[in-house]
Short mmCIF file of C-alpha atoms and ligand atoms in Angstrom, two decimals:
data_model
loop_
_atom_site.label_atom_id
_atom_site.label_comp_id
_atom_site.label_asym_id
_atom_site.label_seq_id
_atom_site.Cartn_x
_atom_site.Cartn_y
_atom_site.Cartn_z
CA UNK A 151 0.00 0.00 0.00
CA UNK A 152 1.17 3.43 -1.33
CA UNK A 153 2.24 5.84 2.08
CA UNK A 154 0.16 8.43 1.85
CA UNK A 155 0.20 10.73 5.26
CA UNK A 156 -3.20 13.22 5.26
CA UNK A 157 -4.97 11.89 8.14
CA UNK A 158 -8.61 13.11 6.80
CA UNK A 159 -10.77 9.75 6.26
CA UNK A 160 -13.53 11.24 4.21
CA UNK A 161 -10.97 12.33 1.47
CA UNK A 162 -7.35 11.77 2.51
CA UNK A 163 -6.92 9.05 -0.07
CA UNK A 164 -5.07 11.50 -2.53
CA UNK A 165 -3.47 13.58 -0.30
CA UNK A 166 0.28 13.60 1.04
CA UNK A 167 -0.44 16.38 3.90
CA UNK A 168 -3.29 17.39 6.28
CA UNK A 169 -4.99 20.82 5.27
CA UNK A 170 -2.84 23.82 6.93
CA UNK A 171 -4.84 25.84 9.84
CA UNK A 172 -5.49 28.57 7.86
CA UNK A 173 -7.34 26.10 5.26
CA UNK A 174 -9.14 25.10 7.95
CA UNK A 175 -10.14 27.86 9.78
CA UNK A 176 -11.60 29.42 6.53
CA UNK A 177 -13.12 26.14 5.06
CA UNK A 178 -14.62 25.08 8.21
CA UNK A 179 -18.26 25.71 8.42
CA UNK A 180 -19.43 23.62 11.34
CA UNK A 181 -19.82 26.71 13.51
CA UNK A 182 -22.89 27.73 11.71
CA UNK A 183 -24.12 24.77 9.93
CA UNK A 184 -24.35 22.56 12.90
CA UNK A 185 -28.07 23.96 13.11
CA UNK A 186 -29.01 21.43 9.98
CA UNK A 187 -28.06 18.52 12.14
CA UNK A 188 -32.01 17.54 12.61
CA UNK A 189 -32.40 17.85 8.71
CA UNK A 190 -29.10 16.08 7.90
CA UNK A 191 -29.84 13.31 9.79
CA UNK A 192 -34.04 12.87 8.33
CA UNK A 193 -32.74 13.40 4.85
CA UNK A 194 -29.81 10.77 5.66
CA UNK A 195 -32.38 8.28 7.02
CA UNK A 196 -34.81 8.92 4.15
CA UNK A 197 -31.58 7.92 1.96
CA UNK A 198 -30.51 4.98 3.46
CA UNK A 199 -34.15 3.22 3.61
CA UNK A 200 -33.96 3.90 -0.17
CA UNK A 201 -30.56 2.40 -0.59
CA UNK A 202 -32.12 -0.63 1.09
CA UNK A 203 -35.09 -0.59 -0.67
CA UNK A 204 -33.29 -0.48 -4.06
CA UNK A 205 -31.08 -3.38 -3.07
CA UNK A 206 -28.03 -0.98 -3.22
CA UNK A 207 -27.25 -1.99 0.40
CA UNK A 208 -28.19 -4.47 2.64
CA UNK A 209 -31.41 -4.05 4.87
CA UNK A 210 -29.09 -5.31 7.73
CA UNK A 211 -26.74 -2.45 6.84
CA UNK A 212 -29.80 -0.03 6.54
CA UNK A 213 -31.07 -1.24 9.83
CA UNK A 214 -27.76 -0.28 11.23
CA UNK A 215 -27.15 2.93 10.03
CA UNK A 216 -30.64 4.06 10.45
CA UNK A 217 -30.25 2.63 14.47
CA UNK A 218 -26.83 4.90 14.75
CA UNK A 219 -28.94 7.76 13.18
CA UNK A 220 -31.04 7.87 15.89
CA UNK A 221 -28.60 7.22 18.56
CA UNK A 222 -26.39 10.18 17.32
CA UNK A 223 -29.42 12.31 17.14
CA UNK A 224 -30.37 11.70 20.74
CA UNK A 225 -26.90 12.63 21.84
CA UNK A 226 -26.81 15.68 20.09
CA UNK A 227 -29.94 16.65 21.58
CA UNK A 228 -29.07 15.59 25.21
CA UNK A 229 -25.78 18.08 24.15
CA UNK A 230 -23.22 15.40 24.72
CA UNK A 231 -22.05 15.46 20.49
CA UNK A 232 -18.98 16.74 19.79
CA UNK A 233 -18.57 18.81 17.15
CA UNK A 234 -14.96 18.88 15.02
CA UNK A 235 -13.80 21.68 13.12
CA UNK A 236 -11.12 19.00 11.30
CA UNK A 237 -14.45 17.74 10.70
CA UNK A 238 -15.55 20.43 8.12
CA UNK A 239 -18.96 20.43 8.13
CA UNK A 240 -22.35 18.95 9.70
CA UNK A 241 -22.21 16.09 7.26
CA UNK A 242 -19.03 15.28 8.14
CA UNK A 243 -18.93 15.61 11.75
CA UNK A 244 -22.53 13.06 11.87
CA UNK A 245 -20.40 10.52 9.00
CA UNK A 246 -17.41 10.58 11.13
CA UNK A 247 -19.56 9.98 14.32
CA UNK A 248 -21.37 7.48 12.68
CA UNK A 249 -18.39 5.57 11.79
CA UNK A 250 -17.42 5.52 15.68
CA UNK A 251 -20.86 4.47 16.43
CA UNK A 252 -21.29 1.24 13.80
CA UNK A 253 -17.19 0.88 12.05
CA UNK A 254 -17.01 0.63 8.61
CA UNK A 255 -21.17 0.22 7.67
CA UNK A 256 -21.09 3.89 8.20
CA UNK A 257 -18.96 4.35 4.88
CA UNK A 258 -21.94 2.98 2.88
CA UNK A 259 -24.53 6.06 3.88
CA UNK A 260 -23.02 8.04 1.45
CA UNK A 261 -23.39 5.46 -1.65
CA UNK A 262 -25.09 7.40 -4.48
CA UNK A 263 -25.00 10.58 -2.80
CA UNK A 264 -22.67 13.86 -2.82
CA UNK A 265 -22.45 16.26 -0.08
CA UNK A 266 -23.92 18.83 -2.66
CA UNK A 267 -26.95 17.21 -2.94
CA UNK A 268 -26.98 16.66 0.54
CA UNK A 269 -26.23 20.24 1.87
CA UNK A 270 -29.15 21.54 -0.93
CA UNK A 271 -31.72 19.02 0.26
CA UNK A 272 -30.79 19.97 3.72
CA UNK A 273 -30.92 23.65 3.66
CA UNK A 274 -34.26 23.44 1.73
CA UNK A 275 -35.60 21.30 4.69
CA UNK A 276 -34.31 23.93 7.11
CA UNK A 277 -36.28 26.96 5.12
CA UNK A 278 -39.19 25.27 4.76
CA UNK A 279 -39.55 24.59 8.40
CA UNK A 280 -38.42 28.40 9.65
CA UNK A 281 -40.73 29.63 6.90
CA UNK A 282 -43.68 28.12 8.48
CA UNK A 283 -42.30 29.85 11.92
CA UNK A 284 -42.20 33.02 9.95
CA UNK A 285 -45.96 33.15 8.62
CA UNK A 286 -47.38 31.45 12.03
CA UNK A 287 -45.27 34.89 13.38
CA UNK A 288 -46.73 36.94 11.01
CA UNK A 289 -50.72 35.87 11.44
CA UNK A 290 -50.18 36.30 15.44
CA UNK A 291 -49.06 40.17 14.47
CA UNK A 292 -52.16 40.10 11.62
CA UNK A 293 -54.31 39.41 14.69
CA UNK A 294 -52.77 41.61 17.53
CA UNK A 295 -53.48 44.71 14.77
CA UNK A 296 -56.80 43.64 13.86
CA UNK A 297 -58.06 43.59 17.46
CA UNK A 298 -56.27 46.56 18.48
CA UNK A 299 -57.64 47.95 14.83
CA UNK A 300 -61.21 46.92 16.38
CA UNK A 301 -60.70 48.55 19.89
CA UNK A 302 -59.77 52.00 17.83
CA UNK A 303 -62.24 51.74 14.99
CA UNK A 304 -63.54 55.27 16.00
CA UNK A 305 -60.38 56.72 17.20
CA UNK A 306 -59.29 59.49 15.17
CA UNK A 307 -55.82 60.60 14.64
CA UNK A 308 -54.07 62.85 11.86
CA UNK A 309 -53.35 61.16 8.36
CA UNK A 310 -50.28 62.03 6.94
CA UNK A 311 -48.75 62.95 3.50
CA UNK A 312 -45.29 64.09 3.02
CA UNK A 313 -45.58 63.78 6.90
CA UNK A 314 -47.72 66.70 6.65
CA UNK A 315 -50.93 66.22 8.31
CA UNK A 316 -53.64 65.47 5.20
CA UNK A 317 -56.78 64.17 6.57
CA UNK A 318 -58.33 63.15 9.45
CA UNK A 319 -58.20 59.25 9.68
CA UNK A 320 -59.22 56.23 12.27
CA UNK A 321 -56.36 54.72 13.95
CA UNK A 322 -58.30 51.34 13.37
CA UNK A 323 -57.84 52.27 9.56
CA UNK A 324 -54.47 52.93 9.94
CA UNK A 325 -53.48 49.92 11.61
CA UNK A 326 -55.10 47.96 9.50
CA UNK A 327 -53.05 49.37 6.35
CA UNK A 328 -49.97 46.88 7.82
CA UNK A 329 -52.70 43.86 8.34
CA UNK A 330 -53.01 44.41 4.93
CA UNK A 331 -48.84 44.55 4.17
CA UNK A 332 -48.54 41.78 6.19
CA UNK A 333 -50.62 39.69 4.43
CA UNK A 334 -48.85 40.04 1.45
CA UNK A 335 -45.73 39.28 3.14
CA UNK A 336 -47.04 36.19 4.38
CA UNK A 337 -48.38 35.25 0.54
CA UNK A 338 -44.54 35.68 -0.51
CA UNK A 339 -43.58 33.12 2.11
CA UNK A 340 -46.02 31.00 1.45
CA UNK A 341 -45.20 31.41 -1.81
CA UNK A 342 -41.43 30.65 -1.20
CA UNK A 343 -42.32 26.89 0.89
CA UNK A 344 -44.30 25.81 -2.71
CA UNK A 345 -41.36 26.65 -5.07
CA UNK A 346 -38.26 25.61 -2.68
CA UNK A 347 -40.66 22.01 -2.28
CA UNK A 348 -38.75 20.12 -4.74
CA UNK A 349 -35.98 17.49 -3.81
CA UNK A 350 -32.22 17.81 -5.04
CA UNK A 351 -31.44 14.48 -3.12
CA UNK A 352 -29.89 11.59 -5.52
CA UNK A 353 -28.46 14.28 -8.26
CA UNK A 354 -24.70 13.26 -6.58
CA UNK A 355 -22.04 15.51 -6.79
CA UNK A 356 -23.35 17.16 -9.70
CA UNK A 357 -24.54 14.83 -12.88
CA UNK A 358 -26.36 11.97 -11.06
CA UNK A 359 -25.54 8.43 -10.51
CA UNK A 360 -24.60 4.99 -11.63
CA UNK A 361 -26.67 3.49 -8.97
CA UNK A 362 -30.37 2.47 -9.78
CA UNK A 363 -31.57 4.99 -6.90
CA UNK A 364 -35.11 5.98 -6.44
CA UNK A 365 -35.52 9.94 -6.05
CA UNK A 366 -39.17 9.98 -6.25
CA UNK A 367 -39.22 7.78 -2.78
CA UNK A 368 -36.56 9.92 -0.87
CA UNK A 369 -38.61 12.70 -2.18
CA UNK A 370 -42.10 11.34 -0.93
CA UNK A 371 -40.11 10.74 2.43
CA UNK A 372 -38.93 14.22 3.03
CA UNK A 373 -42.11 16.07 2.20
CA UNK A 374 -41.34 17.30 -1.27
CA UNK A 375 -43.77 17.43 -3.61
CA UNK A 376 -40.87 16.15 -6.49
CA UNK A 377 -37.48 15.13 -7.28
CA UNK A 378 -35.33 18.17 -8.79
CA UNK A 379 -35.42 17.40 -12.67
CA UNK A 380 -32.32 18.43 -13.66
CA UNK A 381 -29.15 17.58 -11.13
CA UNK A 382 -27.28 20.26 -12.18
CA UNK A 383 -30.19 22.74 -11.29
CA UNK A 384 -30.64 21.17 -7.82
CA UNK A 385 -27.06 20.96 -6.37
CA UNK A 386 -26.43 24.93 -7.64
CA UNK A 387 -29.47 26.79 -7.30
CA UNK A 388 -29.97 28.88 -4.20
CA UNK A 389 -32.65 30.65 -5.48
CA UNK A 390 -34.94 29.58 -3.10
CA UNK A 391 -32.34 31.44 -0.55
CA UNK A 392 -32.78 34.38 -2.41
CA UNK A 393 -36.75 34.20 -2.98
CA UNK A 394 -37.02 33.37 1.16
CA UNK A 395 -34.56 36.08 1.58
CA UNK A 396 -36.00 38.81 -0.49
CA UNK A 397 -39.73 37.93 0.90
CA UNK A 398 -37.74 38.47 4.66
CA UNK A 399 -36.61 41.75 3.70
CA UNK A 400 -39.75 42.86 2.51
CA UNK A 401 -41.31 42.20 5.24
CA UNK A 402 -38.73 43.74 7.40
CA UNK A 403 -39.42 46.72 5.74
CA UNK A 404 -42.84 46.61 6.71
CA UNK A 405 -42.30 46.36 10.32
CA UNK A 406 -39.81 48.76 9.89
CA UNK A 407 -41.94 51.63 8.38
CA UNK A 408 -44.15 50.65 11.46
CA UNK A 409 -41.39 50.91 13.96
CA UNK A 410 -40.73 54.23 12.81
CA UNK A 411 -44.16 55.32 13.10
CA UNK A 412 -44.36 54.38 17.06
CA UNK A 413 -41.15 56.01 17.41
CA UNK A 414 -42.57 58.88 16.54
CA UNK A 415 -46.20 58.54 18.14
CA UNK A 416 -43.88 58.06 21.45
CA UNK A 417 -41.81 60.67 21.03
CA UNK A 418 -42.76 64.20 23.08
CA UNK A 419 -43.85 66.15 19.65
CA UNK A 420 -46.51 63.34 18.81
CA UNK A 421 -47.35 61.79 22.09
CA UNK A 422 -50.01 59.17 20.81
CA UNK A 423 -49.19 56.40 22.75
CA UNK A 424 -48.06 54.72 25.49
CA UNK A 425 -45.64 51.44 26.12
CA UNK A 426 -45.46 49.91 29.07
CA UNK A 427 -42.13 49.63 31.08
CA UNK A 428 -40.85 46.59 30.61
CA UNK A 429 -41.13 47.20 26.84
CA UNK A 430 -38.78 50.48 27.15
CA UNK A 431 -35.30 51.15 28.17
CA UNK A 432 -34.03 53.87 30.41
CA UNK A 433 -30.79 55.79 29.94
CA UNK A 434 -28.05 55.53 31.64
CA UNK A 435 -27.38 59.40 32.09
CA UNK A 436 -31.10 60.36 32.10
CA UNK A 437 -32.78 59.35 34.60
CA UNK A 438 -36.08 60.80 33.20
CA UNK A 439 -35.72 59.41 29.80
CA UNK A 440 -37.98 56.23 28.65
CA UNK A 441 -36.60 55.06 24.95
CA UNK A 442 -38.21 52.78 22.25
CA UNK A 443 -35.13 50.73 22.05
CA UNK A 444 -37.08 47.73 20.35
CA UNK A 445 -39.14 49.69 17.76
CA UNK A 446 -35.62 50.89 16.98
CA UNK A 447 -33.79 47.49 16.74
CA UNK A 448 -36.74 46.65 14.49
CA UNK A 449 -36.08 49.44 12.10
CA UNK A 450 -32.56 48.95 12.40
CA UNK A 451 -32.34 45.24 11.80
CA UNK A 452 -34.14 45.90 8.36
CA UNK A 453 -30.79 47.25 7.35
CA UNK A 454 -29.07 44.09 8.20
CA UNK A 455 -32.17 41.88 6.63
CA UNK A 456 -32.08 44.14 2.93
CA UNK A 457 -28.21 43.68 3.70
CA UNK A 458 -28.19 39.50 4.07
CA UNK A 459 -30.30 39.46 0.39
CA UNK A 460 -27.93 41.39 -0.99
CA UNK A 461 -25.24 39.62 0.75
CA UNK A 462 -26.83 36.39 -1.04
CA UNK A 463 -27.52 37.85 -4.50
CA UNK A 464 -23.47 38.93 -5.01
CA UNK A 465 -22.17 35.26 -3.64
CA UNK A 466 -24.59 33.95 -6.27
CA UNK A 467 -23.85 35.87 -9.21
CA UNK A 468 -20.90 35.29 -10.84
CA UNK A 469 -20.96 31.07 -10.35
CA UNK A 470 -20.92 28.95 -13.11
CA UNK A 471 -22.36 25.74 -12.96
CA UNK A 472 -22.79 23.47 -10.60
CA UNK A 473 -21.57 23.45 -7.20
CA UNK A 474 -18.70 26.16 -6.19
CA UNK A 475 -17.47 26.13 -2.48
CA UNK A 476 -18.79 30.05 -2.94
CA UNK A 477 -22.24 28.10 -1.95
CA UNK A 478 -21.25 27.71 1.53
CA UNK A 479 -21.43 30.84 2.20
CA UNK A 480 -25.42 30.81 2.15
CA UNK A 481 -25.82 29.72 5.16
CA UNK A 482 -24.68 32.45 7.82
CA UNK A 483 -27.04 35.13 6.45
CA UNK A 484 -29.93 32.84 5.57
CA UNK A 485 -29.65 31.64 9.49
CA UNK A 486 -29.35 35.41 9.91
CA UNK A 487 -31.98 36.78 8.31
CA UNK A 488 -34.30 33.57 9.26
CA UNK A 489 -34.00 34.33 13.37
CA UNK A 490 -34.23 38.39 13.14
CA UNK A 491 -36.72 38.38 10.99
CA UNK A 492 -38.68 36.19 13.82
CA UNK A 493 -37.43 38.59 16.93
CA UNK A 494 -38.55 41.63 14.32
CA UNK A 495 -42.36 40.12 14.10
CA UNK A 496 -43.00 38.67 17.85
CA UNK A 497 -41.26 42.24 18.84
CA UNK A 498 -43.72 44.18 16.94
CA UNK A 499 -46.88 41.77 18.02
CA UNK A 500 -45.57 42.87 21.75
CA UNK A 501 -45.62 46.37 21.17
CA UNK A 502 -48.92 46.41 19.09
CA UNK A 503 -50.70 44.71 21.64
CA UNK A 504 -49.50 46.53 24.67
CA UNK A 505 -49.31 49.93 23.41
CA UNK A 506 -52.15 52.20 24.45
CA UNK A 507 -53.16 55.36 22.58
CA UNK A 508 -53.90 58.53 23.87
CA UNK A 509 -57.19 59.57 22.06
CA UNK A 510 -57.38 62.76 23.17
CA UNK A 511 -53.79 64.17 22.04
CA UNK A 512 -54.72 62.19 18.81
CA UNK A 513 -58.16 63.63 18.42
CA UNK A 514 -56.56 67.47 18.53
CA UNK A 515 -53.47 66.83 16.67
CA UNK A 516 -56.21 65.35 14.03
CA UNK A 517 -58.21 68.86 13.98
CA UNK A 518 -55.21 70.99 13.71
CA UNK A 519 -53.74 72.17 10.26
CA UNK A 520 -57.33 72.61 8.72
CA UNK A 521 -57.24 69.04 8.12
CA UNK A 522 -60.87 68.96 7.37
CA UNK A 523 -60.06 71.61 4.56
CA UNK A 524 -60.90 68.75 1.61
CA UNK A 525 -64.18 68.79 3.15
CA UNK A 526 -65.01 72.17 2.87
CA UNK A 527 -64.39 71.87 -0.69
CA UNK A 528 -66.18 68.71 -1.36
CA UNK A 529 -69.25 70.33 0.01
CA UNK A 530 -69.43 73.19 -2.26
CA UNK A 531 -69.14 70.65 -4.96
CA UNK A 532 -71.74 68.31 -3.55
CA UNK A 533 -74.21 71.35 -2.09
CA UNK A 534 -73.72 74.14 -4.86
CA UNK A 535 -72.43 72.45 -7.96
CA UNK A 536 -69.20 73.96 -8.42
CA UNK A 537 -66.31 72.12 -10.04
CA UNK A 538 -63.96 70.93 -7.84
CA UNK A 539 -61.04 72.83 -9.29
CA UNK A 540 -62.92 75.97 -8.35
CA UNK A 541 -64.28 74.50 -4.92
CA UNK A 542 -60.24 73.85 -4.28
CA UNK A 543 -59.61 77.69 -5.20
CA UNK A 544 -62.34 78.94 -3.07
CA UNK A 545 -61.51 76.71 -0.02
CA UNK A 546 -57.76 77.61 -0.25
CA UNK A 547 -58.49 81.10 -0.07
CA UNK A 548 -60.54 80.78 2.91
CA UNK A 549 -57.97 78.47 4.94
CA UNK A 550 -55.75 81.63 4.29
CA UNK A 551 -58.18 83.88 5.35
CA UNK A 552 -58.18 81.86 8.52
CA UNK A 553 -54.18 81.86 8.46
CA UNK A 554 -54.35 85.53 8.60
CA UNK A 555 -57.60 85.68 11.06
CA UNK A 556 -55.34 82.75 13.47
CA UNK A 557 -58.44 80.93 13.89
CA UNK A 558 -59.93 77.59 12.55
CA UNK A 559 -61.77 76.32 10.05
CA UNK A 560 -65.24 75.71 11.92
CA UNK A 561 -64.63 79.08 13.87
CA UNK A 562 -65.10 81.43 11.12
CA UNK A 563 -68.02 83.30 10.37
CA UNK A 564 -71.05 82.68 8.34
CA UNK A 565 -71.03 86.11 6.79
CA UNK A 566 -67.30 85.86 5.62
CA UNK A 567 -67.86 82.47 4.07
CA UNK A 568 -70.74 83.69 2.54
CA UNK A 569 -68.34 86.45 0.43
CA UNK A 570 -66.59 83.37 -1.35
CA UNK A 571 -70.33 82.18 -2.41
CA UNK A 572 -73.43 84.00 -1.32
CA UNK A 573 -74.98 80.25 -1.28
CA UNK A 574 -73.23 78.56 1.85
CA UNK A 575 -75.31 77.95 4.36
CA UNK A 576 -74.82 77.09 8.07
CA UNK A 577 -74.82 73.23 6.92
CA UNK A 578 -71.40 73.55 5.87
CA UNK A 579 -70.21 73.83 9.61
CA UNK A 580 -71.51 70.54 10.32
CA UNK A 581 -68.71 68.81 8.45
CA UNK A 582 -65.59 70.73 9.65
CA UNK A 583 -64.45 68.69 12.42
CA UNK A 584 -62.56 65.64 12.31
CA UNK A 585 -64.99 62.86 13.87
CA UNK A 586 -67.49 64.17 10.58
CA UNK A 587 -64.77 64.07 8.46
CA UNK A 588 -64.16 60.17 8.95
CA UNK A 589 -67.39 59.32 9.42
CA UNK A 590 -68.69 60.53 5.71
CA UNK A 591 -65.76 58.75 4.00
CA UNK A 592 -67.85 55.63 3.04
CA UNK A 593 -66.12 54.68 -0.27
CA UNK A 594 -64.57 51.34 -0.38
CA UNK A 595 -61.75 51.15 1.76
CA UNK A 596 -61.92 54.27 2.81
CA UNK A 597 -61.50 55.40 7.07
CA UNK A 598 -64.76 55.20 8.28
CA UNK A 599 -65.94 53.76 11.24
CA UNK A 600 -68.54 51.29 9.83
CA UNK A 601 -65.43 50.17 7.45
CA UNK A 602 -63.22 49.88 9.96
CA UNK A 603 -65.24 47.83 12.85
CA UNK A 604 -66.42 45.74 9.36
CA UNK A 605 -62.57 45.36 7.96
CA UNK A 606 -61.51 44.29 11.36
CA UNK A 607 -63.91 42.24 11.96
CA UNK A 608 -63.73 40.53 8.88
CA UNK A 609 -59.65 40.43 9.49
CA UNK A 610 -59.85 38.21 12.97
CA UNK A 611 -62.51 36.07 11.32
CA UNK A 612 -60.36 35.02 8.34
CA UNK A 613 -57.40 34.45 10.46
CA UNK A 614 -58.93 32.41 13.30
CA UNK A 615 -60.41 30.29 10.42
CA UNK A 616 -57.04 30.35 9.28
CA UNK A 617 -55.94 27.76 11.63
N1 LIG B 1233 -20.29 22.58 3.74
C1 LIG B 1233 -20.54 22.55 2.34
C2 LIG B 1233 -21.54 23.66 1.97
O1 LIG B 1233 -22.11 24.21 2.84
C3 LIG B 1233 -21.10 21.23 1.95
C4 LIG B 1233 -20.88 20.86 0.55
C5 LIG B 1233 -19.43 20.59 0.31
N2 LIG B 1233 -19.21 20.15 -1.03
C6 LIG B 1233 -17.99 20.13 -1.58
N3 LIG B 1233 -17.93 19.76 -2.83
N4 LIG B 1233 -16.91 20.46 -0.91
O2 LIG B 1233 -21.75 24.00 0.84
#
């Protein structure tokens, strides 16, 4: 027998010296990927009944690998397995332990079967589980805004463009706007577990096998819905990554436009709401301070979310086909992205249901800035017939009447309105205040009351059925 002196026994047979410590330090993945060990281990068992099944091993064999399978997987969970970073990787480390567990019969798990397929089929097993955390997540935060939508249905606070205040609106109506974001956000998700359903397992290293395997069983095993068609495809692609990734940062963009909205109803200039203590942080300096530190982490772990996609999509692009080492380095923002994105929603959920508005401060800040000023000209279209171009003139000239006069909208007097048209009456006052305002805009999805209580309503039906 040739002397050859690497000591590595999955791939040593070729090599005259171990790998150097820089090698690896920077090959070594097992201090991330150790979290696919539950995965690696079903899709190695789903593998090895096929082997057996196919006559490509013995059922004795099978019987003993599958048996170390589960005895390995019990001592990882009781936190007695030892994890090597000579070792490489997950797959390696459970092979290696494996082969300590039953000797040589170990060596036969990997018949027919390539770490790249593995690590794909693995990592697609891993998504598809978190994804179902993250849109469980995101119907519990659906719900917590649709009931506190349903408490505030007739609370009025200021609605914003260009963060100027626009138009009176509900706060139910408002909240209800991110029920709605959220739902698409969970429809991209959802959308993510059909399309990543599809099993890479049996493609081998990267063209396939010799051996007369049986995908569509190992396939049926693991919950896919297929085998990959083309094994090329399924040991390279990480789109799936991206899609999951991409639907993440979405999302995290939606709870961070939210987080920046409590921020401000917290802050002293706004002061709509109220958090409770233990959901606020104090300062070390000032002792009178009370800070939205987790609205803020959600805002600012959006950055890091947008910045694990994009992360994702620059590993990806320039590989050619099939599997580059490159591929590896999927896995640290993808774990990222998939536990933030989790602290991101159940934060939010906590702050939405806890947080307590202060309708009155809302209800002023809501009449101030002649909010109601759209009104005034939709009633001289609707009461005198005047296009609304000119109804827009008129009503602009009498908010800077009022500009001039310091005084509101509803506080000026019938006589001076009268000078814009001789045909306003005293009717016109009774739709200058805010809670008239909301209550006469009736169109489809529009801030009403009856819309909201009915949207809301509607909302915690649909996702208690959900279930
Ligand atoms: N740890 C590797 C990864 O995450 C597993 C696949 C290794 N394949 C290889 N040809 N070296 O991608």
């Amino acid at each position: 027998m040739v002397n050859k002196a690497s000591k590595n026994k999955m791939w040593g047979g070729r090599f005259s010296s171990d790998s150097s410590k820089l090698l690896q330090n920077v090959n070594s993945s097992i201090e991330f990927d150790y979290r696919l060990f539950e995965v690696d281990v079903e899709a190695s068992i789903a593998h090895t009944q096929m082997l057996s099944h196919c006559k490509i091993i013995t059922k004795k064999d099978s019987l003993s690998i599958i048996a170390g399978l589960k005895r390995i997987k019990i001592k990882f969970k009781k936190g007695n397995f030892k994890l090597s970073k000579e070792l490489e990787d997950i797959h390696m480390n459970i092979e290696s332990a494996l082969s300590k567990d039953i000797g040589d019969t170990a060596g036969r798990v990997h018949t027919a079967r390539s770490r790249n397929d593995q690590v794909a089929t693995d990592l697609r097993l891993y998504i598809r589980r978190k994804n179902f955390e993250i849109i469980d997540e995101i119907s519990l935060l659906q719900k917590a805004l649709a009931s506190k939508a349903e408490d505030n249905y007739k609370t009025i606070m200021p609605g914003y463009t260009h963060m100027q205040t626009a138009q009176p609106i509900t706060m139910g109506h408002h909240l209800l706007a991110y029920v709605e974001m959220l739902s698409r956000d969970k429809g991209r998700m959802i959308d993510c577990n059909k399309r990543l359903n599809e099993s890479p397992l049996g493609s081998g290293a990267l063209s396939g096998t010799s051996f007369p395997i049986n995908r569509k069983m190992t396939s049926k095993a693991l919950g896919f819905n297929n085998p990959m068609r083309n094994s090329l495809d399924a040991v390279s692609s990480r789109d799936f990554v991206l899609e999951t990734m991409s639907s993440i940062a979405i999302c995290s963009v939606h709870l961070s436009r939210l987080a920046e909205e409590i921020i401000l109803w917290l802050s002293d200039g706004f002061n709509f709401i109220e958090l409770p203590d233990n959901l606020t942080t104090g300062s070390s300096i000032m002792p009178q301070k009370k800070n939205p530190d987790l609205a803020e982490l959600v805002r600012g772990k959006s950055g890091r979310l947008i910045g694990s996609l994009i992360t994702m999509l620059i590993v990806m692009k320039g590989l050619p086909m099939a599997y580059s080492k490159d591929l590896q380095e999927d896995k640290e923002p993808t774990f990222d992205a998939l536990d933030n994105i989790l602290l991101c929603l159940q934060s939010m959920s906590s702050m939405i249901e806890n947080m307590v508005p202060n309708i009155k401060n809302m209800n002023e800040a809501a009449s101030r800035q002649f909010s109601t000023a759209t009104d005034l000209a939709d009633w001289l279209v609707q009461n005198l017939n005047i296009p609304f171009r000119s109804a827009h003139k008129i009503t602009g000239e009498i908010v800077s009447l009022c500009i001039e006069k310091n005084i509101t909208l509803d506080e000026i007097d019938l006589e001076i309105l009268k000078k814009f048209d001789e045909r306003i009456t005293k009717d016109i006052f009774n739709i200058l205040n805010a809670e008239k305002s909301v209550i006469r805009k009736t169109s489809e999805g529009g801030t009403s009351p009856k819309n909201v209580k009915r949207a809301a309503g509607l909302w915690l039906k649909r996702l208690k059925d959900e279930k």
